PDB file of C-alpha atoms in Angstrom:
ATOM      1  CA  ALA A  17     114.271 185.236-112.221  1.00  0.00           C
ATOM      2  CA  GLU A  18     112.494 183.125-114.839  1.00  0.00           C
ATOM      3  CA  VAL A  19     109.362 182.786-112.659  1.00  0.00           C
ATOM      4  CA  SER A  20     109.313 186.550-112.117  1.00  0.00           C
ATOM      5  CA  THR A  21     109.614 187.223-115.875  1.00  0.00           C
ATOM      6  CA  GLN A  22     106.835 184.719-116.543  1.00  0.00           C
ATOM      7  CA  SER A  23     104.520 186.348-113.999  1.00  0.00           C
ATOM      8  CA  THR A  24     105.302 189.821-115.439  1.00  0.00           C
ATOM      9  CA  GLY A  25     104.300 188.522-118.882  1.00  0.00           C
ATOM     10  CA  GLU A  26     101.108 186.990-117.488  1.00  0.00           C
ATOM     11  CA  ASN A  27     100.246 190.222-115.645  1.00  0.00           C
ATOM     12  CA  LYS A  28     100.575 192.112-118.926  1.00  0.00           C
ATOM     13  CA  TYR A  29      97.999 189.791-120.534  1.00  0.00           C
ATOM     14  CA  LYS A  30      95.713 190.015-117.465  1.00  0.00           C
ATOM     15  CA  GLU A  31      95.834 193.820-117.785  1.00  0.00           C
ATOM     16  CA  ALA A  32      94.980 193.487-121.482  1.00  0.00           C
ATOM     17  CA  ILE A  33      91.944 191.325-120.590  1.00  0.00           C
ATOM     18  CA  GLY A  34      90.836 194.034-118.137  1.00  0.00           C
ATOM     19  CA  PHE A  35      91.060 196.547-120.986  1.00  0.00           C
ATOM     20  CA  TYR A  36      89.554 194.563-123.895  1.00  0.00           C
ATOM     21  CA  GLU A  37      86.918 192.420-122.134  1.00  0.00           C
ATOM     22  CA  PRO A  38      84.545 195.314-121.212  1.00  0.00           C
ATOM     23  CA  ILE A  39      84.625 196.555-124.842  1.00  0.00           C
ATOM     24  CA  VAL A  40      83.741 193.089-126.166  1.00  0.00           C
ATOM     25  CA  LYS A  41      81.058 192.419-123.508  1.00  0.00           C
ATOM     26  CA  LYS A  42      79.420 195.776-124.248  1.00  0.00           C
ATOM     27  CA  HIS A  43      78.974 194.786-127.920  1.00  0.00           C
ATOM     28  CA  TYR A  44      78.566 191.023-127.385  1.00  0.00           C
ATOM     29  CA  ASP A  45      75.231 190.907-129.231  1.00  0.00           C
ATOM     30  CA  ASN A  46      76.816 192.578-132.244  1.00  0.00           C
ATOM     31  CA  ILE A  47      80.358 191.254-131.977  1.00  0.00           C
ATOM     32  CA  LEU A  48      81.349 192.110-135.555  1.00  0.00           C
ATOM     33  CA  SER A  49      80.978 195.808-134.688  1.00  0.00           C
ATOM     34  CA  VAL A  50      84.110 195.371-132.527  1.00  0.00           C
ATOM     35  CA  SER A  51      87.436 195.858-134.325  1.00  0.00           C
ATOM     36  CA  ALA A  52      88.967 192.502-135.395  1.00  0.00           C
ATOM     37  CA  ILE A  53      92.289 193.384-133.744  1.00  0.00           C
ATOM     38  CA  VAL A  54      90.553 194.002-130.371  1.00  0.00           C
ATOM     39  CA  LEU A  55      88.941 190.549-130.605  1.00  0.00           C
ATOM     40  CA  ALA A  56      92.286 189.012-131.644  1.00  0.00           C
ATOM     41  CA  ASN A  57      94.148 190.675-128.747  1.00  0.00           C
ATOM     42  CA  LEU A  58      91.538 189.445-126.267  1.00  0.00           C
ATOM     43  CA  CYS A  59      91.766 185.864-127.623  1.00  0.00           C
ATOM     44  CA  VAL A  60      95.576 185.933-127.427  1.00  0.00           C
ATOM     45  CA  SER A  61      95.404 187.301-123.852  1.00  0.00           C
ATOM     46  CA  TYR A  62      93.030 184.468-122.880  1.00  0.00           C
ATOM     47  CA  ILE A  63      95.399 181.887-124.429  1.00  0.00           C
ATOM     48  CA  MET A  64      98.443 183.393-122.705  1.00  0.00           C
ATOM     49  CA  THR A  65      96.707 183.213-119.317  1.00  0.00           C
ATOM     50  CA  SER A  66      95.537 179.602-119.917  1.00  0.00           C
ATOM     51  CA  GLN A  67      91.883 180.618-120.391  1.00  0.00           C
ATOM     52  CA  ASN A  68      91.544 178.598-123.597  1.00  0.00           C
ATOM     53  CA  GLU A  69      87.839 177.910-123.082  1.00  0.00           C
ATOM     54  CA  GLU A  70      87.059 181.648-123.038  1.00  0.00           C
ATOM     55  CA  ALA A  71      89.089 182.100-126.241  1.00  0.00           C
ATOM     56  CA  GLU A  72      87.193 179.240-127.928  1.00  0.00           C
ATOM     57  CA  ASP A  73      83.805 180.610-126.796  1.00  0.00           C
ATOM     58  CA  LEU A  74      84.651 184.018-128.243  1.00  0.00           C
ATOM     59  CA  MET A  75      85.817 182.492-131.525  1.00  0.00           C
ATOM     60  CA  ARG A  76      82.631 180.386-131.780  1.00  0.00           C
ATOM     61  CA  LYS A  77      80.571 183.544-131.233  1.00  0.00           C
ATOM     62  CA  ILE A  78      82.473 185.390-134.008  1.00  0.00           C
ATOM     63  CA  GLU A  79      82.094 182.386-136.342  1.00  0.00           C
ATOM     64  CA  LYS A  80      78.330 182.211-135.702  1.00  0.00           C
ATOM     65  CA  GLU A  81      77.856 185.923-136.455  1.00  0.00           C
ATOM     66  CA  GLU A  82      80.016 185.694-139.592  1.00  0.00           C
ATOM     67  CA  GLU A  83      77.950 182.753-140.846  1.00  0.00           C
ATOM     68  CA  GLN A  84      74.740 184.720-140.202  1.00  0.00           C
ATOM     69  CA  MET A  85      76.097 187.735-142.054  1.00  0.00           C
ATOM     70  CA  GLY A  86      77.203 185.431-144.896  1.00  0.00           C
ATOM     71  CA  TYR A  87      73.588 184.298-145.371  1.00  0.00           C
ATOM     72  CA  GLU A  88      72.303 187.879-145.306  1.00  0.00           C
ATOM     73  CA  ASP A  89      74.989 189.302-147.620  1.00  0.00           C
ATOM     74  CA  PRO A  90      76.877 186.501-149.475  1.00  0.00           C
ATOM     75  CA  GLU A  91      79.111 188.936-151.402  1.00  0.00           C
ATOM     76  CA  ARG A  92      80.426 190.755-148.333  1.00  0.00           C
ATOM     77  CA  LYS A  93      83.981 189.950-147.234  1.00  0.00           C
ATOM     78  CA  ILE A  94      84.279 189.522-143.460  1.00  0.00           C
ATOM     79  CA  TYR A  95      87.752 189.189-141.968  1.00  0.00           C
ATOM     80  CA  HIS A  96      87.155 189.085-138.176  1.00  0.00           C
ATOM     81  CA  LEU A  97      87.653 185.364-137.486  1.00  0.00           C
ATOM     82  CA  CYS A  98      90.381 185.175-140.114  1.00  0.00           C
ATOM     83  CA  ILE A  99      92.350 187.987-138.402  1.00  0.00           C
ATOM     84  CA  VAL A 100      91.835 186.392-134.951  1.00  0.00           C
ATOM     85  CA  ASN A 101      93.271 183.095-136.271  1.00  0.00           C
ATOM     86  CA  LEU A 102      96.098 184.897-138.077  1.00  0.00           C
ATOM     87  CA  VAL A 103      97.114 186.739-134.890  1.00  0.00           C
ATOM     88  CA  ILE A 104      97.023 183.461-132.911  1.00  0.00           C
ATOM     89  CA  GLY A 105      99.090 181.788-135.656  1.00  0.00           C
ATOM     90  CA  THR A 106     101.555 184.700-135.558  1.00  0.00           C
ATOM     91  CA  LEU A 107     101.845 184.304-131.764  1.00  0.00           C
ATOM     92  CA  TYR A 108     102.802 180.611-132.103  1.00  0.00           C
ATOM     93  CA  CYS A 109     105.304 181.444-134.870  1.00  0.00           C
ATOM     94  CA  ALA A 110     106.854 184.173-132.684  1.00  0.00           C
ATOM     95  CA  LYS A 111     107.237 181.585-129.905  1.00  0.00           C
ATOM     96  CA  GLY A 112     109.040 179.250-132.323  1.00  0.00           C
ATOM     97  CA  ASN A 113     106.197 176.777-132.872  1.00  0.00           C
ATOM     98  CA  PHE A 114     106.160 177.329-136.646  1.00  0.00           C
ATOM     99  CA  GLU A 115     104.415 174.096-137.619  1.00  0.00           C
ATOM    100  CA  PHE A 116     101.333 174.835-135.518  1.00  0.00           C
ATOM    101  CA  GLY A 117     101.418 178.584-136.252  1.00  0.00           C
ATOM    102  CA  ILE A 118     101.800 178.299-140.031  1.00  0.00           C
ATOM    103  CA  THR A 119      99.156 175.555-140.253  1.00  0.00           C
ATOM    104  CA  ARG A 120      96.738 177.829-138.380  1.00  0.00           C
ATOM    105  CA  VAL A 121      97.566 180.737-140.709  1.00  0.00           C
ATOM    106  CA  ILE A 122      96.937 178.591-143.812  1.00  0.00           C
ATOM    107  CA  LYS A 123      93.583 177.270-142.515  1.00  0.00           C
ATOM    108  CA  SER A 124      92.435 180.766-141.544  1.00  0.00           C
ATOM    109  CA  MET A 125      92.786 181.996-145.143  1.00  0.00           C
ATOM    110  CA  GLU A 126      90.269 179.543-146.613  1.00  0.00           C
ATOM    111  CA  PRO A 127      88.332 180.220-148.815  1.00  0.00           C
ATOM    112  CA  TYR A 128      90.955 182.449-150.466  1.00  0.00           C
ATOM    113  CA  SER A 129      88.401 184.256-152.630  1.00  0.00           C
ATOM    114  CA  LYS A 130      86.805 185.676-149.447  1.00  0.00           C
ATOM    115  CA  LYS A 131      89.677 185.876-146.960  1.00  0.00           C
ATOM    116  CA  LEU A 132      92.635 187.139-148.991  1.00  0.00           C
ATOM    117  CA  GLY A 133      92.906 190.894-148.459  1.00  0.00           C
ATOM    118  CA  MET A 134      95.543 193.549-147.746  1.00  0.00           C
ATOM    119  CA  ASP A 135      95.319 193.138-143.928  1.00  0.00           C
ATOM    120  CA  THR A 136      95.136 189.337-143.876  1.00  0.00           C
ATOM    121  CA  TRP A 137      98.057 189.023-146.311  1.00  0.00           C
ATOM    122  CA  HIS A 138     100.130 191.366-144.094  1.00  0.00           C
ATOM    123  CA  TYR A 139      99.848 188.926-141.135  1.00  0.00           C
ATOM    124  CA  ALA A 140     100.294 185.794-143.245  1.00  0.00           C
ATOM    125  CA  LYS A 141     103.431 186.959-145.051  1.00  0.00           C
ATOM    126  CA  ARG A 142     105.118 187.957-141.751  1.00  0.00           C
ATOM    127  CA  CYS A 143     104.779 184.339-140.565  1.00  0.00           C
ATOM    128  CA  PHE A 144     106.172 182.964-143.837  1.00  0.00           C
ATOM    129  CA  LEU A 145     109.128 185.379-143.785  1.00  0.00           C
ATOM    130  CA  GLY A 146     109.835 184.402-140.148  1.00  0.00           C
ATOM    131  CA  LEU A 147     109.718 180.727-141.156  1.00  0.00           C
ATOM    132  CA  ILE A 148     112.124 181.301-144.072  1.00  0.00           C
ATOM    133  CA  GLU A 149     114.551 183.276-141.887  1.00  0.00           C
ATOM    134  CA  ASN A 150     114.637 180.539-139.238  1.00  0.00           C
ATOM    135  CA  LEU A 151     115.045 177.799-141.858  1.00  0.00           C
ATOM    136  CA  ALA A 152     117.891 179.738-143.514  1.00  0.00           C
ATOM    137  CA  LYS A 153     119.675 180.046-140.153  1.00  0.00           C
ATOM    138  CA  HIS A 154     119.098 176.303-139.491  1.00  0.00           C
ATOM    139  CA  MET A 155     117.362 177.197-136.221  1.00  0.00           C
ATOM    140  CA  ILE A 156     114.298 175.002-136.852  1.00  0.00           C
ATOM    141  CA  MET A 157     113.282 171.807-138.619  1.00  0.00           C
ATOM    142  CA  VAL A 158     109.909 171.628-140.350  1.00  0.00           C
ATOM    143  CA  ARG A 159     108.356 168.440-141.737  1.00  0.00           C
ATOM    144  CA  ASP A 160     108.138 168.131-145.544  1.00  0.00           C
ATOM    145  CA  VAL A 161     104.348 167.823-145.419  1.00  0.00           C
ATOM    146  CA  VAL A 162     104.115 171.275-143.759  1.00  0.00           C
ATOM    147  CA  LEU A 163     106.541 172.790-146.281  1.00  0.00           C
ATOM    148  CA  HIS A 164     104.448 171.392-149.155  1.00  0.00           C
ATOM    149  CA  ASP A 165     101.335 172.934-147.543  1.00  0.00           C
ATOM    150  CA  CYS A 166     103.228 176.250-147.450  1.00  0.00           C
ATOM    151  CA  ILE A 167     104.089 176.024-151.166  1.00  0.00           C
ATOM    152  CA  GLN A 168     100.481 175.156-151.985  1.00  0.00           C
ATOM    153  CA  PHE A 169      99.231 178.104-149.911  1.00  0.00           C
ATOM    154  CA  LEU A 170     101.600 180.521-151.689  1.00  0.00           C
ATOM    155  CA  GLU A 171     100.445 179.178-155.070  1.00  0.00           C
ATOM    156  CA  HIS A 172      96.827 179.844-154.055  1.00  0.00           C
ATOM    157  CA  ALA A 173      97.782 183.350-152.880  1.00  0.00           C
ATOM    158  CA  GLU A 174      99.482 183.888-156.255  1.00  0.00           C
ATOM    159  CA  LEU A 175      96.332 182.762-158.067  1.00  0.00           C
ATOM    160  CA  TYR A 176      93.795 184.756-156.038  1.00  0.00           C
ATOM    161  CA  GLY A 177      95.970 187.795-155.300  1.00  0.00           C
ATOM    162  CA  LYS A 178      96.155 189.430-158.741  1.00  0.00           C
ATOM    163  CA  ASN A 179      93.815 192.262-157.767  1.00  0.00           C
ATOM    164  CA  VAL A 180      94.737 192.454-154.078  1.00  0.00           C
ATOM    165  CA  GLU A 181      97.099 195.314-153.211  1.00  0.00           C
ATOM    166  CA  CYS A 182      99.790 194.739-150.555  1.00  0.00           C
ATOM    167  CA  ARG A 183      99.893 198.279-149.221  1.00  0.00           C
ATOM    168  CA  ILE A 184      98.153 201.604-149.640  1.00  0.00           C
ATOM    169  CA  GLN A 185     100.209 203.735-151.996  1.00  0.00           C
ATOM    170  CA  PRO A 186     100.735 207.468-151.492  1.00  0.00           C
ATOM    171  CA  PRO A 187     100.160 209.627-154.606  1.00  0.00           C
ATOM    172  CA  LEU A 188     103.041 208.796-156.982  1.00  0.00           C
ATOM    173  CA  SER A 189     104.605 210.315-160.053  1.00  0.00           C
ATOM    174  CA  ALA A 190     103.870 208.661-163.418  1.00  0.00           C
ATOM    175  CA  ALA A 191     107.418 207.189-163.486  1.00  0.00           C
ATOM    176  CA  ALA A 192     107.011 205.678-160.002  1.00  0.00           C
ATOM    177  CA  VAL A 193     103.600 204.242-160.919  1.00  0.00           C
ATOM    178  CA  HIS A 194     105.154 202.605-164.004  1.00  0.00           C
ATOM    179  CA  GLU A 195     108.031 201.240-161.849  1.00  0.00           C
ATOM    180  CA  LEU A 196     105.571 199.659-159.383  1.00  0.00           C
ATOM    181  CA  GLN A 197     103.266 198.246-162.072  1.00  0.00           C
ATOM    182  CA  GLY A 198     102.153 194.797-160.919  1.00  0.00           C
ATOM    183  CA  LYS A 199     104.564 194.774-157.945  1.00  0.00           C
ATOM    184  CA  ASN A 200     102.089 196.010-155.332  1.00  0.00           C
ATOM    185  CA  THR A 201     100.029 192.822-155.516  1.00  0.00           C
ATOM    186  CA  VAL A 202      99.748 189.698-153.395  1.00  0.00           C
ATOM    187  CA  THR A 203     100.487 187.683-156.558  1.00  0.00           C
ATOM    188  CA  TYR A 204     103.903 189.375-156.958  1.00  0.00           C
ATOM    189  CA  GLU A 205     104.875 189.000-153.271  1.00  0.00           C
ATOM    190  CA  ALA A 206     103.582 185.399-153.003  1.00  0.00           C
ATOM    191  CA  ARG A 207     105.713 184.439-156.017  1.00  0.00           C
ATOM    192  CA  LEU A 208     108.811 186.019-154.409  1.00  0.00           C
ATOM    193  CA  ILE A 209     108.181 184.339-151.028  1.00  0.00           C
ATOM    194  CA  LYS A 210     107.597 180.961-152.732  1.00  0.00           C
ATOM    195  CA  GLY A 211     110.932 181.387-154.580  1.00  0.00           C
ATOM    196  CA  LEU A 212     112.729 182.104-151.276  1.00  0.00           C
ATOM    197  CA  LEU A 213     111.105 179.120-149.564  1.00  0.00           C
ATOM    198  CA  LEU A 214     112.054 176.762-152.415  1.00  0.00           C
ATOM    199  CA  LEU A 215     115.604 178.132-152.240  1.00  0.00           C
ATOM    200  CA  VAL A 216     116.119 177.634-148.474  1.00  0.00           C
ATOM    201  CA  CYS A 217     114.383 174.241-148.416  1.00  0.00           C
ATOM    202  CA  ASP A 218     115.999 172.938-151.593  1.00  0.00           C
ATOM    203  CA  LEU A 219     112.594 171.560-152.635  1.00  0.00           C
TER     204      LEU A 219
END
């Protein structure tokens, strides 16, 4: 039964490759015109079907184009490679490999001044909340060095996230706006998540 489940899972990722690959190949010379989530899903599908070389080639291509765009427009924020790495990190966290997943998430967000945004924070915080939940339930053990990296990351998010909103707000009444003042920021959420992590880890 386990083999059959495994092959069903692999077939799902092979189907995804059949869907995403033509889109990416069609725009290969202008890869950043492809949605970041399409690129991320294709990379994950390659990894899940043991085609790691294809995933690495695609990521190198994205990195090269991002670097080129960085020279042409230094002020522009580009999130493609960051989101690809965040989705891969999320995948490892979902499979219980939190050390590798979280480390990948943290690295993908550097430099924070360019990579910290509403979408990237959404993926990152899901991994941290998953980590905290599993630590609280004593389901995993994580080395101190990784936990200290997590605290450091959350402190950076707190520092750089003052003007980064966490979610798009619908039109609100004046009272509701006052109530949410300062709470819809990465700084506010990073501080809360850091407090939870310190609490469960007794750091």
